[in-house]
Amino acid sequence: MIRHPASLPAAGVHQMINRQTRTSGRIGPQSASVNVVDLHDLITRLPDGAVLTDPDLLANYRQDWARDPGAGTPLAVVRATGTEDVAATLRWAHEHRVPVVPRGAGSGLSGGATAVDGGIVLSTERMRAITVDPVTRTAVVQPGLLNAEVKRAVAEHGLWYPPDPSSFEMCSIGGNAATNAGGLCCVKYGVTTDYVLGMEVVLADGAVVRLGGPRLKDSAGLSLTKLFVGSEGTLGVITELTLRLLPAQPPQSTVVASFATLTAATEAILSITGQLRPSMLEFMDSIAINAVEDSMRMGLDRDAAALLVARSDAPGEFAAHEAGIMLAACEKAGATEVFHTEDLEEGEAFTAARRFAIPAVEKIGPLLLEDVGVPLPRLGDLVTGIAEIGRRNEVTVSVIAHAGDGNTHPLIVHDPTDPDNTERAHRAFGEIMDLAIALGGTITGEHGVGRLKKAWLPDQLGPDVMALTRRIKDALDPHGILNPGSIL
């Protein structure tokens, strides 16, 4: 059975598929009915200029990067400047049963920040404070800061915030927490949830709670911080995060290897991860290699079926030792070319090439983008299976991956003006999700479920876990006003 994500945009970075019902919980996109007096009441509760109602301005907040054409038109956008603004907005929305869609930088890839008709878009983009404590190696940050800005601020104290999505220069730290974002170094250092020690969160009724704090060990009570990280704004709105920091990352040694087959590349990946934990282990297939080479002219092997970029940040002479292990693993798997460099700038150039893969492939045509993942032993089955799905449906599917942790990004290129091509692309999209689930994997490794992938969530989680998820949602948001239509 073929299922479809929320809806199909005419264009944009990420293409969705036929519309499905968004109504969730107690509030649906068409259920809010708020008069001018009520909106005036909201405006009086907030600082001057915090509430936007101009239609031209509202249009900029209707969609995230998923570009959902079925996005509603919000009643207003609230640009909060602090926790008090968020609490006041949610108290008002709770009183009037108005849906609220939290929004960070709008860079989400799963339709999780899609506006609903008659609702409020609650933007945290103006919440940008940060305080760094080098003694406890923590940072207290507001959600509007970009990931890159957090990295730069803590680097001034000789510290490092590891999670690094490819979009780290444009995605917000609040959005990272909402989706439990990952990145290139997560194979060794983990994802966002591994660095959230505490938070301040505003619940659906406007109540403000503080969870956790700057303590590396804390077993008091339920682990509620973990509940809110990755909840995509459906349980509460995060207004402050206490982040764990590490000492600055050591210089990295880089290994680059080309392979004639996908199977050889995945064999090398499993050999490397079976012996050590690299600081990065990334994969690009032939389509991505050629797309990147078209733009960057780095001398990448255009005939290769796959390219691995691996790095070690082990201290001192151990980096060279780990690089030697990775070199030997690639050679044993049949690499056609292996390259090793200790030069930092040269290594960063290959990392930048991998980060550029999605926009490079997008130059071929609009994309349906996924982030399915599987246990590492099944990575080869996933990668070769995706290639077969592309061939069977006669669509171009490129695969890039955070290969060291089994998280892939299939990029389905299609022509939205061609109905037949689009239908085949949609079919491939669904088959890739089904394949990941069949291999014991996940429909999303780091982008979140949002509206794009929620039709597949029951197949992955099963009815009991879906029912438990609904019970938690109903307990924290009994009127269903928080991000209706996302996840559930």
Tab-separated table of C-alpha atoms in Angstrom:
chain	number	residue	atom	x	y	z
A	1	MET	CA	0.000	0.000	0.000
A	2	ILE	CA	1.372	3.407	-0.973
A	3	ARG	CA	0.972	6.198	1.556
A	4	HIS	CA	1.801	9.814	1.063
A	5	PRO	CA	3.223	12.622	3.162
A	6	ALA	CA	1.165	15.732	3.720
A	7	SER	CA	1.078	17.444	0.325
A	8	LEU	CA	2.888	18.248	-2.910
A	9	PRO	CA	4.511	21.642	-3.479
A	10	ALA	CA	4.860	23.020	-6.964
A	11	ALA	CA	8.556	23.658	-6.276
A	12	GLY	CA	11.057	24.043	-3.477
A	13	VAL	CA	13.914	22.233	-1.801
A	14	HIS	CA	11.766	19.379	-0.560
A	15	GLN	CA	8.758	18.030	-2.346
A	16	MET	CA	5.858	16.523	-0.416
A	17	ILE	CA	3.092	14.282	-1.637
A	18	ASN	CA	-0.710	14.359	-1.829
A	19	ARG	CA	-2.577	15.993	1.015
A	20	GLN	CA	-3.778	13.968	3.953
A	21	THR	CA	-5.813	15.021	6.961
A	22	ARG	CA	-3.887	17.189	9.396
A	23	THR	CA	-6.420	17.367	12.187
A	24	SER	CA	-4.884	16.149	15.444
A	25	GLY	CA	-6.017	16.176	19.048
A	26	ARG	CA	-8.844	18.531	19.948
A	27	ILE	CA	-7.994	21.332	17.512
A	28	GLY	CA	-7.905	21.215	13.729
A	29	PRO	CA	-6.766	23.855	11.232
A	30	GLN	CA	-10.345	24.949	10.533
A	31	SER	CA	-11.616	24.833	14.122
A	32	ALA	CA	-10.234	28.084	15.490
A	33	SER	CA	-12.593	31.058	15.356
A	34	VAL	CA	-11.097	34.186	16.906
A	35	ASN	CA	-12.559	37.644	16.518
A	36	VAL	CA	-10.741	40.962	16.304
A	37	VAL	CA	-11.330	41.728	19.985
A	38	ASP	CA	-9.662	38.478	21.011
A	39	LEU	CA	-6.607	39.202	18.855
A	40	HIS	CA	-6.442	42.694	20.311
A	41	ASP	CA	-6.355	41.061	23.722
A	42	LEU	CA	-3.301	39.043	22.654
A	43	ILE	CA	-1.622	42.166	21.294
A	44	THR	CA	-2.128	43.991	24.600
A	45	ARG	CA	-0.478	41.121	26.502
A	46	LEU	CA	2.745	41.360	24.473
A	47	PRO	CA	5.401	44.023	23.793
A	48	ASP	CA	4.843	46.515	20.986
A	49	GLY	CA	5.659	45.007	17.610
A	50	ALA	CA	5.658	41.427	18.837
A	51	VAL	CA	2.499	40.485	16.909
A	52	LEU	CA	2.532	40.549	13.112
A	53	THR	CA	-0.727	40.595	11.173
A	54	ASP	CA	0.311	42.061	7.817
A	55	PRO	CA	-0.551	39.419	5.152
A	56	ASP	CA	2.736	39.941	3.307
A	57	LEU	CA	4.695	39.300	6.493
A	58	LEU	CA	2.549	36.320	7.475
A	59	ALA	CA	3.329	34.668	4.146
A	60	ASN	CA	6.977	34.353	5.178
A	61	TYR	CA	6.031	32.212	8.181
A	62	ARG	CA	3.582	29.751	6.601
A	63	GLN	CA	6.109	27.054	5.656
A	64	ASP	CA	9.471	25.626	6.582
A	65	TRP	CA	11.867	24.184	3.998
A	66	ALA	CA	9.420	21.390	3.296
A	67	ARG	CA	7.432	24.005	1.341
A	68	ASP	CA	4.027	22.489	2.069
A	69	PRO	CA	1.552	24.116	-0.376
A	70	GLY	CA	-1.293	23.027	1.892
A	71	ALA	CA	0.012	25.263	4.658
A	72	GLY	CA	-2.669	27.418	6.244
A	73	THR	CA	-2.750	31.160	6.742
A	74	PRO	CA	-2.113	32.051	10.378
A	75	LEU	CA	-4.148	34.612	12.232
A	76	ALA	CA	-0.906	36.203	13.397
A	77	VAL	CA	2.774	35.625	13.998
A	78	VAL	CA	4.155	36.236	17.469
A	79	ARG	CA	7.869	37.021	17.578
A	80	ALA	CA	8.642	36.323	21.212
A	81	THR	CA	11.522	38.071	22.953
A	82	GLY	CA	11.566	35.891	26.064
A	83	THR	CA	9.837	33.226	28.118
A	84	GLU	CA	7.200	35.695	29.351
A	85	ASP	CA	6.060	36.379	25.781
A	86	VAL	CA	5.796	32.665	25.027
A	87	ALA	CA	3.843	32.029	28.235
A	88	ALA	CA	1.460	34.924	27.564
A	89	THR	CA	0.829	33.670	24.024
A	90	LEU	CA	0.093	30.125	25.143
A	91	ARG	CA	-2.166	31.241	27.985
A	92	TRP	CA	-4.181	33.247	25.461
A	93	ALA	CA	-4.223	30.368	22.954
A	94	HIS	CA	-5.268	27.924	25.683
A	95	GLU	CA	-8.145	30.188	26.708
A	96	HIS	CA	-9.416	30.543	23.138
A	97	ARG	CA	-8.506	27.030	21.852
A	98	VAL	CA	-6.288	28.509	19.135
A	99	PRO	CA	-3.640	26.252	17.540
A	100	VAL	CA	-0.022	27.349	17.956
A	101	VAL	CA	2.818	26.256	15.673
A	102	PRO	CA	6.269	26.867	17.213
A	103	ARG	CA	8.932	27.935	14.740
A	104	GLY	CA	12.692	28.395	14.914
A	105	ALA	CA	14.718	29.398	11.872
A	106	GLY	CA	12.283	27.726	9.461
A	107	SER	CA	14.962	25.359	8.156
A	108	GLY	CA	13.103	22.168	9.091
A	109	LEU	CA	12.857	19.431	6.473
A	110	SER	CA	9.791	17.482	7.583
A	111	GLY	CA	6.979	20.066	7.546
A	112	GLY	CA	7.058	20.407	11.319
A	113	ALA	CA	6.637	24.186	11.205
A	114	THR	CA	3.671	24.358	8.838
A	115	ALA	CA	1.125	27.050	9.713
A	116	VAL	CA	-2.556	26.192	10.172
A	117	ASP	CA	-5.515	28.374	9.250
A	118	GLY	CA	-6.606	30.680	12.033
A	119	GLY	CA	-3.688	29.705	14.243
A	120	ILE	CA	-0.653	31.439	15.664
A	121	VAL	CA	2.900	30.927	14.467
A	122	LEU	CA	5.097	31.396	17.525
A	123	SER	CA	8.588	32.356	16.400
A	124	THR	CA	11.589	32.216	18.726
A	125	GLU	CA	13.944	33.915	16.260
A	126	ARG	CA	14.381	37.006	18.490
A	127	MET	CA	15.358	34.994	21.574
A	128	ARG	CA	19.153	35.066	21.216
A	129	ALA	CA	20.840	35.339	24.627
A	130	ILE	CA	23.759	33.094	25.625
A	131	THR	CA	25.845	32.709	28.767
A	132	VAL	CA	28.904	30.439	28.839
A	133	ASP	CA	30.334	28.989	32.059
A	134	PRO	CA	33.835	27.579	31.442
A	135	VAL	CA	33.998	26.101	34.959
A	136	THR	CA	31.014	23.779	34.528
A	137	ARG	CA	31.560	23.614	30.745
A	138	THR	CA	27.975	24.569	30.078
A	139	ALA	CA	26.148	27.213	28.091
A	140	VAL	CA	22.683	28.583	28.795
A	141	VAL	CA	21.171	29.604	25.464
A	142	GLN	CA	17.895	30.893	24.113
A	143	PRO	CA	16.410	28.987	21.164
A	144	GLY	CA	16.777	31.658	18.475
A	145	LEU	CA	20.558	31.421	18.254
A	146	LEU	CA	21.896	29.559	15.235
A	147	ASN	CA	23.913	26.409	15.796
A	148	ALA	CA	26.966	28.114	14.285
A	149	GLU	CA	26.560	31.097	16.615
A	150	VAL	CA	26.579	28.815	19.650
A	151	LYS	CA	29.711	27.115	18.361
A	152	ARG	CA	31.491	30.432	17.870
A	153	ALA	CA	30.463	31.798	21.268
A	154	VAL	CA	31.710	28.767	23.199
A	155	ALA	CA	34.885	28.534	21.096
A	156	GLU	CA	35.943	31.883	22.590
A	157	HIS	CA	36.279	29.991	25.881
A	158	GLY	CA	38.200	27.090	24.346
A	159	LEU	CA	35.081	24.909	24.322
A	160	TRP	CA	33.078	23.047	21.701
A	161	TYR	CA	29.413	22.225	21.095
A	162	PRO	CA	29.592	19.034	18.974
A	163	PRO	CA	26.186	18.509	17.224
A	164	ASP	CA	26.746	19.819	13.693
A	165	PRO	CA	23.938	19.471	11.134
A	166	SER	CA	25.074	20.227	7.583
A	167	SER	CA	22.845	23.306	7.838
A	168	PHE	CA	24.598	24.454	11.053
A	169	GLU	CA	25.064	27.967	9.684
A	170	MET	CA	21.302	28.490	9.240
A	171	CYS	CA	19.464	26.195	11.679
A	172	SER	CA	18.528	27.362	15.178
A	173	ILE	CA	19.526	25.667	18.392
A	174	GLY	CA	15.869	25.550	19.449
A	175	GLY	CA	14.939	23.777	16.241
A	176	ASN	CA	17.839	21.365	16.773
A	177	ALA	CA	16.403	20.480	20.183
A	178	ALA	CA	12.866	20.187	18.821
A	179	THR	CA	13.948	17.599	16.232
A	180	ASN	CA	16.904	16.075	18.107
A	181	ALA	CA	19.191	17.080	15.254
A	182	GLY	CA	22.355	15.164	14.433
A	183	GLY	CA	25.163	15.900	12.020
A	184	LEU	CA	28.500	14.796	10.635
A	185	CYS	CA	30.388	14.216	13.902
A	186	CYS	CA	27.579	12.324	15.635
A	187	VAL	CA	29.129	8.935	14.897
A	188	LYS	CA	31.557	9.656	17.743
A	189	TYR	CA	29.996	12.480	19.725
A	190	GLY	CA	26.255	11.834	19.678
A	191	VAL	CA	23.229	13.982	18.843
A	192	THR	CA	21.500	16.965	20.419
A	193	THR	CA	19.853	15.072	23.269
A	194	ASP	CA	23.280	13.963	24.500
A	195	TYR	CA	24.164	17.608	25.196
A	196	VAL	CA	20.948	18.930	26.740
A	197	LEU	CA	21.358	19.010	30.514
A	198	GLY	CA	18.349	21.160	31.239
A	199	MET	CA	15.729	23.452	29.782
A	200	GLU	CA	12.972	25.919	30.449
A	201	VAL	CA	9.795	24.947	28.652
A	202	VAL	CA	6.352	26.535	28.436
A	203	LEU	CA	3.469	24.086	28.448
A	204	ALA	CA	0.264	24.317	26.432
A	205	ASP	CA	-1.608	26.217	29.170
A	206	GLY	CA	1.195	28.765	29.600
A	207	ALA	CA	2.734	27.175	32.695
A	208	VAL	CA	6.532	27.540	32.818
A	209	VAL	CA	8.644	24.653	34.112
A	210	ARG	CA	12.388	24.293	34.535
A	211	LEU	CA	13.885	20.838	33.976
A	212	GLY	CA	17.407	19.696	34.772
A	213	GLY	CA	20.282	22.154	35.002
A	214	PRO	CA	24.071	22.512	34.880
A	215	ARG	CA	24.710	19.168	36.559
A	216	LEU	CA	26.504	16.383	34.752
A	217	LYS	CA	24.840	13.786	36.998
A	218	ASP	CA	21.222	14.097	38.106
A	219	SER	CA	18.854	11.188	38.768
A	220	ALA	CA	16.109	13.134	40.548
A	221	GLY	CA	12.684	12.361	39.094
A	222	LEU	CA	11.680	11.310	35.624
A	223	SER	CA	13.984	12.181	32.718
A	224	LEU	CA	11.634	14.837	31.365
A	225	THR	CA	14.281	16.734	29.420
A	226	LYS	CA	14.596	13.698	27.156
A	227	LEU	CA	10.832	13.727	26.640
A	228	PHE	CA	10.810	17.266	25.261
A	229	VAL	CA	13.921	16.942	23.089
A	230	GLY	CA	12.659	15.652	19.740
A	231	SER	CA	8.991	16.371	20.508
A	232	GLU	CA	8.787	18.860	17.607
A	233	GLY	CA	6.824	21.478	19.545
A	234	THR	CA	3.902	19.145	20.233
A	235	LEU	CA	4.349	18.992	24.019
A	236	GLY	CA	5.698	22.439	24.890
A	237	VAL	CA	7.803	25.338	23.654
A	238	ILE	CA	11.456	25.329	24.709
A	239	THR	CA	12.577	28.825	25.705
A	240	GLU	CA	15.996	28.086	27.188
A	241	LEU	CA	18.536	25.252	26.995
A	242	THR	CA	21.420	24.325	29.246
A	243	LEU	CA	23.981	22.647	27.007
A	244	ARG	CA	26.919	20.426	27.920
A	245	LEU	CA	30.168	21.476	26.260
A	246	LEU	CA	33.440	19.689	25.530
A	247	PRO	CA	37.023	20.923	25.249
A	248	ALA	CA	37.915	22.151	21.774
A	249	GLN	CA	38.130	19.337	19.241
A	250	PRO	CA	41.708	18.238	18.461
A	251	PRO	CA	43.067	18.599	14.905
A	252	GLN	CA	41.742	15.908	12.594
A	253	SER	CA	43.392	13.478	10.215
A	254	THR	CA	41.394	12.796	7.021
A	255	VAL	CA	41.069	9.704	4.843
A	256	VAL	CA	39.262	9.809	1.482
A	257	ALA	CA	38.546	6.645	-0.497
A	258	SER	CA	36.822	5.898	-3.792
A	259	PHE	CA	35.084	2.601	-4.600
A	260	ALA	CA	33.892	0.910	-7.771
A	261	THR	CA	30.794	-0.573	-6.099
A	262	LEU	CA	28.377	0.361	-3.328
A	263	THR	CA	28.984	-3.013	-1.699
A	264	ALA	CA	32.716	-2.382	-1.405
A	265	ALA	CA	32.094	0.989	0.216
A	266	THR	CA	29.682	-0.402	2.798
A	267	GLU	CA	32.104	-3.240	3.577
A	268	ALA	CA	34.759	-0.625	4.325
A	269	ILE	CA	32.338	1.258	6.579
A	270	LEU	CA	31.576	-1.834	8.645
A	271	SER	CA	35.265	-2.711	8.878
A	272	ILE	CA	36.139	0.776	10.150
A	273	THR	CA	33.331	0.960	12.699
A	274	GLY	CA	34.152	-2.540	13.894
A	275	GLN	CA	37.654	-1.405	14.875
A	276	LEU	CA	37.298	2.202	16.038
A	277	ARG	CA	34.957	5.134	16.322
A	278	PRO	CA	35.998	7.800	13.807
A	279	SER	CA	35.165	11.447	14.415
A	280	MET	CA	33.431	11.457	11.021
A	281	LEU	CA	32.508	8.798	8.458
A	282	GLU	CA	30.546	10.146	5.499
A	283	PHE	CA	29.340	8.589	2.239
A	284	MET	CA	28.409	9.940	-1.193
A	285	ASP	CA	27.222	7.919	-4.178
A	286	SER	CA	28.161	8.543	-7.816
A	287	ILE	CA	25.330	11.008	-8.445
A	288	ALA	CA	26.375	13.134	-5.479
A	289	ILE	CA	30.066	12.858	-6.378
A	290	ASN	CA	29.446	14.179	-9.880
A	291	ALA	CA	27.060	16.891	-8.694
A	292	VAL	CA	29.627	18.149	-6.190
A	293	GLU	CA	32.427	17.938	-8.734
A	294	ASP	CA	30.359	19.952	-11.236
A	295	SER	CA	30.263	22.821	-8.727
A	296	MET	CA	33.497	22.546	-6.731
A	297	ARG	CA	35.994	21.117	-9.265
A	298	MET	CA	38.013	19.250	-6.632
A	299	GLY	CA	39.218	16.428	-8.839
A	300	LEU	CA	36.859	13.821	-7.380
A	301	ASP	CA	36.736	10.506	-9.234
A	302	ARG	CA	33.694	10.820	-11.488
A	303	ASP	CA	33.761	7.097	-12.299
A	304	ALA	CA	33.512	6.009	-8.653
A	305	ALA	CA	30.313	4.383	-7.406
A	306	ALA	CA	30.928	5.730	-3.917
A	307	LEU	CA	33.202	8.023	-1.937
A	308	LEU	CA	33.999	7.861	1.785
A	309	VAL	CA	35.313	10.777	3.812
A	310	ALA	CA	36.561	9.598	7.195
A	311	ARG	CA	38.306	11.532	9.955
A	312	SER	CA	40.058	10.851	13.246
A	313	ASP	CA	40.581	13.374	16.025
A	314	ALA	CA	42.422	10.991	18.327
A	315	PRO	CA	45.147	12.775	20.330
A	316	GLY	CA	48.736	12.944	19.127
A	317	GLU	CA	50.164	9.929	17.345
A	318	PHE	CA	46.915	7.997	17.824
A	319	ALA	CA	45.326	10.011	14.981
A	320	ALA	CA	47.881	8.613	12.545
A	321	HIS	CA	47.282	5.135	13.981
A	322	GLU	CA	43.523	5.399	13.454
A	323	ALA	CA	44.047	6.826	9.969
A	324	GLY	CA	46.190	3.787	9.191
A	325	ILE	CA	43.390	1.466	10.307
A	326	MET	CA	40.894	3.293	8.088
A	327	LEU	CA	43.279	3.246	5.131
A	328	ALA	CA	43.821	-0.495	5.516
A	329	ALA	CA	40.067	-1.132	5.826
A	330	CYS	CA	39.360	0.756	2.607
A	331	GLU	CA	42.159	-0.994	0.723
A	332	LYS	CA	41.034	-4.423	1.938
A	333	ALA	CA	37.463	-3.673	0.794
A	334	GLY	CA	38.776	-2.923	-2.700
A	335	ALA	CA	39.060	0.864	-2.836
A	336	THR	CA	40.181	2.064	-6.235
A	337	GLU	CA	41.888	5.086	-4.701
A	338	VAL	CA	42.768	6.015	-1.109
A	339	PHE	CA	44.061	9.375	0.041
A	340	HIS	CA	45.270	10.485	3.489
A	341	THR	CA	46.081	13.989	4.674
A	342	GLU	CA	47.087	15.612	7.945
A	343	ASP	CA	46.625	19.055	6.408
A	344	LEU	CA	43.702	20.700	8.202
A	345	GLU	CA	42.600	22.905	5.307
A	346	GLU	CA	42.705	20.024	2.849
A	347	GLY	CA	40.665	17.863	5.207
A	348	GLU	CA	38.123	20.636	5.698
A	349	ALA	CA	37.768	20.971	1.925
A	350	PHE	CA	36.561	17.379	1.662
A	351	THR	CA	34.214	17.918	4.598
A	352	ALA	CA	32.837	21.021	2.883
A	353	ALA	CA	32.293	18.966	-0.270
A	354	ARG	CA	30.203	16.485	1.687
A	355	ARG	CA	28.208	19.301	3.320
A	356	PHE	CA	27.510	20.737	-0.141
A	357	ALA	CA	26.105	17.482	-1.523
A	358	ILE	CA	22.400	18.279	-1.046
A	359	PRO	CA	22.441	21.709	-2.749
A	360	ALA	CA	24.664	20.219	-5.463
A	361	VAL	CA	22.199	17.414	-6.248
A	362	GLU	CA	19.317	19.877	-6.034
A	363	LYS	CA	20.771	21.629	-9.090
A	364	ILE	CA	19.713	18.547	-11.068
A	365	GLY	CA	16.083	19.086	-10.043
A	366	PRO	CA	13.665	19.478	-7.110
A	367	LEU	CA	14.140	16.935	-4.358
A	368	LEU	CA	12.131	14.627	-2.180
A	369	LEU	CA	14.543	14.275	0.736
A	370	GLU	CA	14.538	11.527	3.357
A	371	ASP	CA	16.688	10.681	6.380
A	372	VAL	CA	16.024	6.996	6.946
A	373	GLY	CA	18.454	5.022	9.072
A	374	VAL	CA	19.182	1.388	9.894
A	375	PRO	CA	21.384	-0.596	12.277
A	376	LEU	CA	24.894	-0.570	10.836
A	377	PRO	CA	24.942	-4.246	9.775
A	378	ARG	CA	21.986	-3.528	7.458
A	379	LEU	CA	23.505	-0.404	5.858
A	380	GLY	CA	24.581	-2.281	2.743
A	381	ASP	CA	21.073	-3.695	2.296
A	382	LEU	CA	19.608	-0.211	2.633
A	383	VAL	CA	21.975	1.491	0.188
A	384	THR	CA	21.712	-1.197	-2.493
A	385	GLY	CA	17.961	-1.463	-1.886
A	386	ILE	CA	17.508	2.269	-2.442
A	387	ALA	CA	19.457	2.025	-5.704
A	388	GLU	CA	17.151	-0.794	-6.848
A	389	ILE	CA	14.065	1.245	-5.878
A	390	GLY	CA	15.334	4.099	-8.040
A	391	ARG	CA	15.909	1.792	-11.000
A	392	ARG	CA	12.556	0.071	-10.610
A	393	ASN	CA	10.671	3.358	-10.512
A	394	GLU	CA	12.847	4.970	-13.189
A	395	VAL	CA	13.745	7.975	-11.053
A	396	THR	CA	17.102	9.437	-10.058
A	397	VAL	CA	17.882	8.708	-6.409
A	398	SER	CA	21.161	9.882	-4.951
A	399	VAL	CA	22.280	8.650	-1.540
A	400	ILE	CA	24.507	10.525	0.854
A	401	ALA	CA	24.930	9.341	4.418
A	402	HIS	CA	26.278	9.816	7.889
A	403	ALA	CA	27.549	6.333	7.226
A	404	GLY	CA	29.174	5.728	10.593
A	405	ASP	CA	25.818	5.697	12.375
A	406	GLY	CA	23.672	4.243	9.580
A	407	ASN	CA	21.759	7.465	8.850
A	408	THR	CA	21.210	7.985	5.115
A	409	HIS	CA	19.793	10.852	3.085
A	410	PRO	CA	18.162	9.530	-0.104
A	411	LEU	CA	17.634	12.440	-2.496
A	412	ILE	CA	14.883	11.712	-5.021
A	413	VAL	CA	15.143	14.016	-8.019
A	414	HIS	CA	11.929	14.576	-9.938
A	415	ASP	CA	10.087	16.973	-12.210
A	416	PRO	CA	6.982	18.345	-10.454
A	417	THR	CA	5.580	19.478	-13.814
A	418	ASP	CA	5.534	15.872	-15.068
A	419	PRO	CA	2.682	13.940	-13.355
A	420	ASP	CA	4.017	10.528	-14.345
A	421	ASN	CA	7.541	11.284	-13.152
A	422	THR	CA	6.185	12.758	-9.940
A	423	GLU	CA	4.046	9.703	-9.209
A	424	ARG	CA	7.038	7.418	-9.689
A	425	ALA	CA	9.111	9.609	-7.367
A	426	HIS	CA	6.361	9.462	-4.749
A	427	ARG	CA	6.215	5.702	-5.054
A	428	ALA	CA	9.979	5.503	-4.552
A	429	PHE	CA	9.698	7.755	-1.497
A	430	GLY	CA	7.230	5.381	0.129
A	431	GLU	CA	9.160	2.258	-0.820
A	432	ILE	CA	12.331	3.661	0.757
A	433	MET	CA	10.488	4.271	4.035
A	434	ASP	CA	9.022	0.775	3.931
A	435	LEU	CA	12.459	-0.693	3.235
A	436	ALA	CA	14.024	1.097	6.208
A	437	ILE	CA	11.298	-0.182	8.523
A	438	ALA	CA	11.626	-3.722	7.146
A	439	LEU	CA	15.369	-3.609	7.901
A	440	GLY	CA	14.695	-2.717	11.528
A	441	GLY	CA	15.440	0.949	10.927
A	442	THR	CA	13.793	4.321	11.336
A	443	ILE	CA	11.894	6.715	9.087
A	444	THR	CA	13.865	9.650	10.503
A	445	GLY	CA	17.324	9.764	12.000
A	446	GLU	CA	17.528	13.494	12.641
A	447	HIS	CA	14.965	15.604	10.755
A	448	GLY	CA	11.862	14.639	12.717
A	449	VAL	CA	8.507	13.223	11.660
A	450	GLY	CA	6.592	16.467	11.133
A	451	ARG	CA	3.779	16.159	8.632
A	452	LEU	CA	5.889	14.643	5.873
A	453	LYS	CA	6.497	11.250	7.460
A	454	LYS	CA	3.728	10.737	9.998
A	455	ALA	CA	1.835	8.263	7.776
A	456	TRP	CA	4.715	5.793	8.278
A	457	LEU	CA	5.180	6.319	12.006
A	458	PRO	CA	2.602	3.699	13.111
A	459	ASP	CA	4.374	1.031	11.039
A	460	GLN	CA	7.644	1.759	12.805
A	461	LEU	CA	6.363	2.198	16.358
A	462	GLY	CA	3.348	-0.130	16.422
A	463	PRO	CA	-0.121	0.468	17.899
A	464	ASP	CA	0.892	0.235	21.570
A	465	VAL	CA	3.601	2.881	21.306
A	466	MET	CA	1.365	5.103	19.177
A	467	ALA	CA	-1.333	4.852	21.853
A	468	LEU	CA	1.194	5.724	24.551
A	469	THR	CA	2.369	8.692	22.500
A	470	ARG	CA	-1.220	9.894	22.231
A	471	ARG	CA	-1.717	9.531	25.998
A	472	ILE	CA	1.350	11.666	26.691
A	473	LYS	CA	0.234	14.269	24.161
A	474	ASP	CA	-3.273	14.419	25.658
A	475	ALA	CA	-1.891	14.735	29.196
A	476	LEU	CA	0.350	17.703	28.368
A	477	ASP	CA	-1.828	19.314	25.695
A	478	PRO	CA	-5.446	18.297	26.445
A	479	HIS	CA	-6.939	20.721	23.902
A	480	GLY	CA	-4.484	19.716	21.157
A	481	ILE	CA	-3.382	23.277	20.406
A	482	LEU	CA	0.361	22.632	20.095
A	483	ASN	CA	1.484	21.993	16.520
A	484	PRO	CA	-1.647	20.079	15.466
A	485	GLY	CA	-1.033	17.674	12.610
A	486	SER	CA	2.640	17.128	13.393
A	487	ILE	CA	3.727	13.583	14.369
A	488	LEU	CA	0.175	12.465	15.287
